Amino acid sequence: MSGAPARTPGKAAGAVSRAYGRLLAALALAGCAVLFAMMLVIVADVFLRNVAVPGLPRGLAWSNEVSELMLYFTTVLVAPWLLRQGQHIRVDILLQALPKRLAWSLEWVGDVIGLTCCLFIAWYGARAAWASYADGALSIKTLVTPEWWSLAPLPIVFVLLAIEMVFRMQRLWHAERGPRQDAVSAA
Amino acid sequence: MTGWVAAAWLMLGGSTLLLLIGMPVALTFITVNIIGAWLYMGGEPGLMQLARSSVSSVTAFSLTPIPLFVLMGEVLFHTGLALKVIEGIERLIRRIPGRLAVVAVVAGTVFSAISGSTIATTAMLGSLLLPVMLARGYHPQLATGPIMAIGAVDMLIPPSALTVLLGSLSGISISKLLIGGVVPGLILSVAFVAWIVASVKLRPQLAPAVEDAPTHTGWERWRPFFLYVLPTLSIFGVVVGALTLGWATPTECAALGAFATLVLAAAYRALRWDALVKALKGTAAISGMILFIILGATTFAQILSFSGASNGLVQLITGQGWSTEMIVAGMMAMLIFLGIFVDQVSMMMITLPIFMPIVQALAIDPIWFGVMFLICMQLGLLLPPHGLLLMTMRGVAPPSVTMLHIFKAVAPYVFMSLLLLAAVFWLPGIATWLPAWMG
Amino acid sequence: QETTLRLVSAFAENGIYAQRLQEWVKKVNAEGKGVLQINFIGGPKAIPTFEVGNAVKTGVVDMAMSTGAFYTNVMPEADFLKLTEVPIAQQRKNGAFDAINKVWNEKANMQYLGRMVENQPFHIYTNKKVDKPDLSGQKIRITPVYRDFFQALGANVVTTAPGEVYTALERGVVDGYGWPIGGIFDLNWQEKTKYRIDPGFYDAEVSLIMNLPAYRRLTPAQRDFLNKQVLALEAQNDFWEKYKAEETARQEKAGIQAIKFDAAASKAFRDKAYEVAWAGAEKQSPEVAKRFKPLFAPAAK
Ligand code: NA
Ligand code: NA
């Protein structure tokens, strides 16, 4: 490859980044567990609705609202890990067509905008969660839960995403001058 | 420039620009949302509303089948059950030109009925069947083409994660869409087999001249079919049965299907801990990307609507005096064009806020429209330069298979899919008959 | 001086509620030139149904048409409005309207402008015949509005998305559901429904709410104009009495049989519905529930 050679990151910075990567992987694994539990909750609801088991209720009336919450938790638990893996899909048709050095510069533009965007959502998501907490807002369904329980994970995850964005930029700095090889689709 | 025109330029133009510089799709939408919420939803309260609406976009029971359908395919793949199914089918198919390519299409159709993930199906066939085909002297074009093509068909045949997403975002009945994909999917499978046979007859050099086809007879020939293929297909039976007997709603059936797949894998003693974790991780990755885009992009559609841009565009398009057929054809052309460079989830996110009000305003049959939408997305999976399944194939194929092989290999199947799209356009019954018959 | 208010609907745009709302907006805009204009932004496609309350509270929109059950996350008291047993005109006279507004002002930063749907009782629709008010052994699809009541009647409650109720009824995933007297034809549920249990209970409330600071920013002339228009809208609420009769007849024609109890059982059924709901209300917000209860109750004869 042409262009400036890749630079090796400092030892300490590399260690911090790897440790953070392990944290994100652990969160993703937790996301997998939540996903599995979501399946079990729905199956249990269907089973109990159709088969009378002495001592157990006829169906879990809260299964829909709990499983949709679990879907949301899975989404946010996995998101920062996907960013680390370069698996948040994107369009790279232009980047692949442009001169490598220019593509590399555009990666920077995207990262800076992405970082800003994560910080914005973290801040306003936190304020939305805080306002809900301060008002004592409740989510009143079959189960009554404080509304901030579902609002708070969003800003936390966007803080994690913002931190990963910084590591992502660090990796870009040390990488070859060219576009990244991130995922481009999912189905 | 009136208000909505500026909003349309900002939201649609801005997101296109950010997409092109390679920002992750989800962050692209969120960035434009932040600007849109600030401008059109009253500054800071609008931004807080944006965060709240993002949470509610994925806290949706109707979306739970997305990871569950993907999980079914991943379990099949990582537990090795897929290999047994391929073996079972392989023993049955003998003395047909391009035998293993036909096996790939048949096995792929069987997988499609159990897997809700096109990637899983393509990866299964690509990693299990492709090396065998190449070793036996199949031309790379004949070896890779059918696998990618049938992988894309997975999206049409239920279960399908993308169909669930299309239904959920468009408001078209999810179960009818799932059923609506069956006939077009099967038509493609049959067409693929016919094409393989015909092309090998015309160009015998594509496949090995003499093939040591399995010579099992009697029970030995049928054993793996009854032992593996039928039980695996019974998962489909569990899902349909639970629905027909009134045990579960269509959405809940996805959980039953995933659970049944795990139980079957356990029954074959194939559900080792590491296989389960791999399957769950694969599921989390694929569905995580889809769901995170939904988190960013649902709000995009809301702001587009809030700013008046959706209504403005819809009125602009419906007010031109174009015929309904022209508008539908135009929408399909736009989808195929988008499919060349945008992923399937973004295709839906960008177009549905505009397309669905048009569908309603012109009283277009939503099932017909939805199935054609699915075929366009399926095409997008196969279109060069970087349709998802071309990349997936690139990832699992040995280095001797070049990207040019892959492009050439997929071309006839892309053409067949286009023919199918035209057929559904002129004969809507292909898409609407089965859902209507099943109620 | 002219102001434009931004209005959203928590109900889908093609439904009867939003249609009547849009007719009203047209009239307001025609008569309010130079004073007040309303910009109808749209339905749940613009703001998700369960976020409409918060959007009004924080001023993301100025006005909304919603039912209280959609914004219990703003304050649990929102759902109490289904328990009114006197017409809105009466509520304005007996102090209920002011009492509601006091709570809406203080707890939700909202002005309660007026009620545009009345006389639309909820009913239990089922495919399993009953001869007394007892749902034991039946799987009934619920929303939070009547969950407590159905459980008190012994039902196994099930939650499903509105889009899946039809299939759920067809396949017997659920035996029945709760819904107002009007609207089941919009969803084609009549095809899979055999019985309706009479009498109805509660009142499907749909009201106009407004962000309080936005309301206070209006000039006296604008505020008078708005209130006059809301009163004119309320004056048309006898439409709903007619609509109820039409929908009842239409259900009968579609083959839905009414299950009726004797007078005593009917009264006990209705009393139980209100008793259960008020008990729930008193648990959630004792002080407000106590204030509302006598004002919502039918005047003694
Ligand atoms: Na359920
Ligand atoms: Na499939």
CSV table of C-alpha atoms and ligand atoms in Angstrom, one decimal, chain A residues 41-42 45-46 49 60-65 67, chain B residues 61 249 252, chain C residues 157-160, ligand 1:
chain,number,residue,atom,x,y,z
A,41,VAL,CA,-40.6,-15.3,28.6
A,42,ILE,CA,-42.7,-15.4,25.5
A,45,ASP,CA,-46.5,-17.0,28.5
A,46,VAL,CA,-47.8,-19.1,25.5
A,49,ARG,CA,-52.0,-19.7,28.6
A,60,LEU,CA,-48.0,-14.1,32.0
A,61,ALA,CA,-50.0,-10.9,31.4
A,62,TRP,CA,-46.8,-8.9,31.6
A,63,SER,CA,-45.0,-10.9,29.0
A,64,ASN,CA,-45.5,-8.4,26.1
A,65,GLU,CA,-44.3,-5.4,28.0
A,67,SER,CA,-40.2,-8.8,26.3
B,61,PHE,CA,-43.3,-6.2,20.8
B,249,THR,CA,-50.3,-14.9,18.0
B,252,GLU,CA,-45.3,-15.0,19.6
C,157,VAL,CA,-56.0,-11.3,30.6
C,158,VAL,CA,-53.9,-11.3,27.4
C,159,THR,CA,-52.1,-8.4,25.8
C,160,THR,CA,-51.7,-8.3,22.0
D,1,NA,NA,-48.4,-12.2,25.3
